[in-house]
């Protein structure tokens, strides 16, 4: 079984300051992990993905995330927030089997709403 | 280079009517997934389909809901005899394979039940 916990439902930062969105996961085997962003009334856009290669993953728009197996965490960071980053962010896990095959079914965290103040 | 196309974007139905939601995957993608986003909740997996096959429907309600992905044409999520609790945003995603390829999402269909 797989699950995802996003530790903050809301995060508020000032423009130009760092962003940290926290995510812990639970997975039976080797998971694939993703961060998606959702702007109001839009679909989800993939920011980045981890699939057992490098533990530090770089995504679009300056975001990156670090996979820490010992802490079962996959926190999302950005050095400097921009007003356009205001949106809802979802940490997502796709479970696999012992052989490393992912079945594709995604389990979503509850989401973190990021507010960016001028 | 069209992405995942969902229609309609907004759908209003009265209780007891049928709702049909359509999803055309990205070109070259043969795996389709449906998710539901209820108010104040995250997205929940409903069903995973390949062409003419349902692979995993563990997230589908046992009654009134069905999904298909025919050999030709879009994937359809069908809700019969809708109730107020069906009001939600329904998202479709597609991927090239069912493995570690990321899923690409459509903009969703917002279903409102009067």
Short mmCIF file of C-alpha atoms in Angstrom, two decimals:
data_model
loop_
_atom_site.label_atom_id
_atom_site.label_comp_id
_atom_site.label_asym_id
_atom_site.label_seq_id
_atom_site.Cartn_x
_atom_site.Cartn_y
_atom_site.Cartn_z
CA UNK A 1 0.00 0.00 0.00
CA UNK A 2 1.15 3.51 -0.66
CA UNK A 3 0.30 6.83 0.94
CA UNK A 4 1.44 10.43 0.88
CA UNK A 5 1.32 13.06 3.62
CA UNK A 6 1.82 16.71 2.86
CA UNK A 7 2.69 18.24 6.17
CA UNK A 8 1.34 21.74 5.51
CA UNK A 9 -2.05 22.54 4.02
CA UNK A 10 -1.05 26.21 3.51
CA UNK A 11 2.34 27.87 3.10
CA UNK A 12 2.76 31.62 2.81
CA UNK A 13 6.00 33.29 1.69
CA UNK A 14 7.15 36.67 0.47
CA UNK A 15 8.28 37.12 -3.10
CA UNK A 16 12.00 36.47 -3.41
CA UNK A 17 12.23 34.24 -0.32
CA UNK A 18 12.77 30.45 -0.34
CA UNK A 19 9.94 27.96 -0.67
CA UNK A 20 9.76 24.64 1.19
CA UNK A 21 6.80 22.30 0.72
CA UNK A 22 7.08 19.14 2.78
CA UNK A 23 6.06 15.64 1.77
CA UNK A 24 6.44 12.24 3.41
CA UNK A 25 5.49 9.02 1.68
CA UNK A 26 4.88 5.40 2.48
CA UNK A 27 5.46 2.73 -0.12
CA UNK A 28 5.93 -1.01 -0.12
CA UNK A 29 8.66 -1.12 -2.71
CA UNK A 30 10.54 1.25 -4.92
CA UNK A 31 8.27 4.18 -5.55
CA UNK A 32 8.20 6.76 -8.27
CA UNK A 33 7.55 10.19 -6.80
CA UNK A 34 6.22 13.32 -8.47
CA UNK A 35 5.29 16.89 -7.70
CA UNK A 36 2.44 18.43 -9.65
CA UNK A 37 1.14 22.01 -9.56
CA UNK A 38 -2.46 23.04 -10.11
CA UNK A 39 -3.50 26.59 -10.90
CA UNK A 40 -7.15 27.55 -10.29
CA UNK A 41 -9.59 25.82 -12.65
CA UNK A 42 -6.77 24.15 -14.52
CA UNK A 43 -5.38 20.68 -14.77
CA UNK A 44 -2.21 19.45 -13.14
CA UNK A 45 1.20 20.26 -14.53
CA UNK A 46 4.18 18.04 -13.81
CA UNK A 47 6.97 19.90 -11.99
CA UNK A 48 9.41 17.03 -11.54
CA UNK A 49 9.71 13.30 -11.02
CA UNK A 50 11.94 10.86 -9.17
CA UNK A 51 12.35 7.36 -10.55
CA UNK A 52 15.34 5.84 -8.71
CA UNK A 53 18.05 7.76 -10.52
CA UNK A 54 19.68 10.82 -8.91
CA UNK A 55 18.22 11.64 -5.49
CA UNK A 56 18.26 15.40 -6.18
CA UNK A 57 15.76 16.07 -8.92
CA UNK A 58 15.55 19.34 -10.82
CA UNK A 59 12.25 20.40 -12.32
CA UNK A 60 10.73 23.24 -14.22
CA UNK A 61 10.49 26.87 -13.07
CA UNK A 62 13.44 26.54 -10.68
CA UNK A 63 11.91 23.88 -8.44
CA UNK A 64 13.81 20.90 -7.15
CA UNK A 65 13.20 18.04 -4.73
CA UNK A 66 15.40 15.66 -2.81
CA UNK A 67 14.51 12.00 -2.29
CA UNK A 68 15.59 10.86 1.18
CA UNK A 69 14.86 7.18 1.64
CA UNK A 70 15.95 7.11 5.30
CA UNK A 71 13.43 9.84 6.10
CA UNK A 72 10.83 8.72 3.53
CA UNK A 73 10.64 12.33 2.42
CA UNK A 74 10.47 14.14 -0.90
CA UNK A 75 10.35 17.84 -0.03
CA UNK A 76 9.95 20.46 -2.76
CA UNK A 77 12.10 23.60 -2.68
CA UNK A 78 12.74 26.74 -4.67
CA UNK A 79 15.39 29.32 -3.75
CA UNK A 80 13.32 32.39 -4.61
CA UNK A 81 9.53 32.54 -4.85
CA UNK A 82 7.79 34.37 -7.67
CA UNK A 83 4.24 35.68 -7.67
CA UNK A 84 3.39 33.23 -10.46
CA UNK A 85 4.25 30.30 -8.15
CA UNK A 86 1.05 30.86 -6.18
CA UNK A 87 -0.96 27.68 -6.72
CA UNK A 88 -1.75 24.33 -5.13
CA UNK A 89 1.00 21.72 -5.09
CA UNK A 90 0.53 17.97 -4.90
CA UNK A 91 3.07 15.37 -3.88
CA UNK A 92 2.29 12.10 -5.64
CA UNK A 93 3.53 8.52 -5.37
CA UNK A 94 3.24 5.70 -7.84
CA UNK A 95 3.89 2.34 -6.26
CA UNK A 96 5.75 -0.53 -7.79
CA UNK A 97 6.44 -4.18 -7.11
CA UNK A 98 9.59 -5.86 -5.87
CA UNK A 99 10.86 -6.00 -9.43
CA UNK A 100 10.61 -2.25 -9.80
CA UNK A 101 7.62 -2.23 -12.13
CA UNK A 102 5.26 0.65 -11.50
CA UNK A 103 1.60 0.06 -12.10
CA UNK A 104 0.92 3.68 -12.90
CA UNK A 105 -1.81 4.25 -10.32
CA UNK A 106 -1.08 7.55 -8.60
CA UNK A 107 -1.78 8.34 -4.97
CA UNK A 108 -2.04 12.04 -4.21
CA UNK A 109 -1.30 14.00 -1.07
CA UNK A 110 -3.95 16.40 0.19
CA UNK A 111 -2.22 19.35 -1.43
CA UNK A 112 -0.43 22.46 -0.17
CA UNK A 113 -1.70 25.87 -1.15
CA UNK A 114 1.20 28.24 -1.69
CA UNK A 115 0.53 31.95 -1.28
CA UNK A 116 3.17 34.46 -2.38
CA UNK A 117 3.04 37.99 -0.98
CA UNK A 118 4.56 40.97 -2.79
CA UNK B 1 1.11 19.07 -30.12
CA UNK B 2 -2.21 18.87 -28.35
CA UNK B 3 -2.18 17.73 -24.77
CA UNK B 4 -4.85 15.69 -23.04
CA UNK B 5 -8.21 17.02 -24.16
CA UNK B 6 -11.26 16.77 -21.96
CA UNK B 7 -14.77 17.84 -22.79
CA UNK B 8 -16.94 19.36 -21.80
CA UNK B 9 -15.09 21.68 -19.42
CA UNK B 10 -18.25 22.26 -17.45
CA UNK B 11 -21.28 20.00 -17.26
CA UNK B 12 -24.51 20.63 -15.40
CA UNK B 13 -26.97 17.83 -14.78
CA UNK B 14 -30.10 17.36 -12.71
CA UNK B 15 -30.37 14.54 -10.24
CA UNK B 16 -31.22 11.29 -11.99
CA UNK B 17 -29.73 12.25 -15.36
CA UNK B 18 -26.69 10.72 -17.00
CA UNK B 19 -23.31 12.41 -17.32
CA UNK B 20 -20.77 11.52 -20.01
CA UNK B 21 -17.25 12.84 -19.74
CA UNK B 22 -14.82 12.47 -22.61
CA UNK B 23 -11.06 12.30 -22.69
CA UNK B 24 -8.73 12.20 -25.69
CA UNK B 25 -5.20 11.22 -24.60
CA UNK B 26 -2.03 12.81 -25.90
CA UNK B 27 -0.88 11.57 -29.27
CA UNK B 28 1.01 8.33 -28.88
CA UNK B 29 -0.37 7.60 -25.42
CA UNK B 30 -2.32 4.40 -24.98
CA UNK B 31 -2.83 4.48 -21.20
CA UNK B 32 -5.66 6.52 -19.69
CA UNK B 33 -6.45 7.24 -16.06
CA UNK B 34 -9.44 8.95 -14.46
CA UNK B 35 -9.28 10.81 -11.16
CA UNK B 36 -11.90 12.62 -9.14
CA UNK B 37 -11.33 15.74 -7.06
CA UNK B 38 -14.06 16.34 -4.53
CA UNK B 39 -14.35 19.73 -2.79
CA UNK B 40 -11.76 20.13 -0.03
CA UNK B 41 -10.18 16.78 -0.95
CA UNK B 42 -7.21 15.72 -3.00
CA UNK B 43 -7.43 13.74 -6.19
CA UNK B 44 -8.48 10.13 -5.92
CA UNK B 45 -7.76 7.44 -8.49
CA UNK B 46 -10.81 5.95 -10.13
CA UNK B 47 -9.83 3.75 -13.06
CA UNK B 48 -6.93 2.83 -15.35
CA UNK B 49 -7.60 1.76 -18.93
CA UNK B 50 -5.74 0.74 -22.03
CA UNK B 51 -7.35 0.41 -25.41
CA UNK B 52 -10.40 -1.86 -25.02
CA UNK B 53 -9.26 -3.02 -21.58
CA UNK B 54 -9.90 -1.99 -18.00
CA UNK B 55 -6.67 -2.60 -16.11
CA UNK B 56 -7.57 -1.38 -12.64
CA UNK B 57 -10.97 -0.11 -11.51
CA UNK B 58 -10.34 -0.34 -7.79
CA UNK B 59 -11.26 3.31 -7.28
CA UNK B 60 -14.58 3.25 -9.10
CA UNK B 61 -17.80 3.35 -7.08
CA UNK B 62 -19.52 0.00 -7.35
CA UNK B 63 -22.71 1.37 -8.85
CA UNK B 64 -23.64 3.93 -11.51
CA UNK B 65 -20.08 4.56 -12.71
CA UNK B 66 -18.48 2.97 -15.75
CA UNK B 67 -15.55 3.73 -18.03
CA UNK B 68 -14.41 2.63 -21.43
CA UNK B 69 -11.57 3.29 -23.85
CA UNK B 70 -12.63 1.93 -27.23
CA UNK B 71 -10.35 1.03 -30.07
CA UNK B 72 -11.37 4.22 -31.84
CA UNK B 73 -12.34 7.46 -30.18
CA UNK B 74 -11.96 8.99 -26.75
CA UNK B 75 -12.20 7.41 -23.35
CA UNK B 76 -15.61 7.90 -21.74
CA UNK B 77 -16.46 8.12 -18.06
CA UNK B 78 -20.18 7.56 -17.63
CA UNK B 79 -22.19 8.32 -14.52
CA UNK B 80 -25.78 7.13 -14.49
CA UNK B 81 -28.55 8.55 -12.30
CA UNK B 82 -26.35 11.30 -10.92
CA UNK B 83 -26.70 12.48 -7.34
CA UNK B 84 -25.55 15.65 -5.60
CA UNK B 85 -22.50 13.86 -4.21
CA UNK B 86 -21.19 13.31 -7.74
CA UNK B 87 -20.44 17.03 -8.04
CA UNK B 88 -16.67 17.23 -8.47
CA UNK B 89 -13.88 17.89 -10.91
CA UNK B 90 -13.01 14.84 -12.98
CA UNK B 91 -9.54 14.68 -14.43
CA UNK B 92 -8.19 12.45 -17.11
CA UNK B 93 -4.50 11.67 -17.49
CA UNK B 94 -2.56 9.74 -20.09
CA UNK B 95 0.87 8.20 -20.37
CA UNK B 96 2.92 6.36 -22.96
CA UNK B 97 3.27 3.31 -20.77
CA UNK B 98 1.89 2.26 -17.42
CA UNK B 99 5.32 2.18 -15.82
CA UNK B 100 7.41 5.10 -14.66
CA UNK B 101 6.35 7.49 -17.40
CA UNK B 102 4.71 10.55 -15.89
CA UNK B 103 1.04 11.10 -16.47
CA UNK B 104 -0.09 14.18 -18.35
CA UNK B 105 -3.35 15.70 -17.19
CA UNK B 106 -6.20 17.41 -18.95
CA UNK B 107 -7.87 20.55 -17.60
CA UNK B 108 -10.72 18.53 -16.15
CA UNK B 109 -14.50 18.49 -16.37
CA UNK B 110 -16.34 20.32 -13.60
CA UNK B 111 -19.58 18.42 -12.99
CA UNK B 112 -22.35 20.19 -11.11
CA UNK B 113 -25.53 18.43 -10.05
CA UNK B 114 -28.62 20.54 -9.47
#
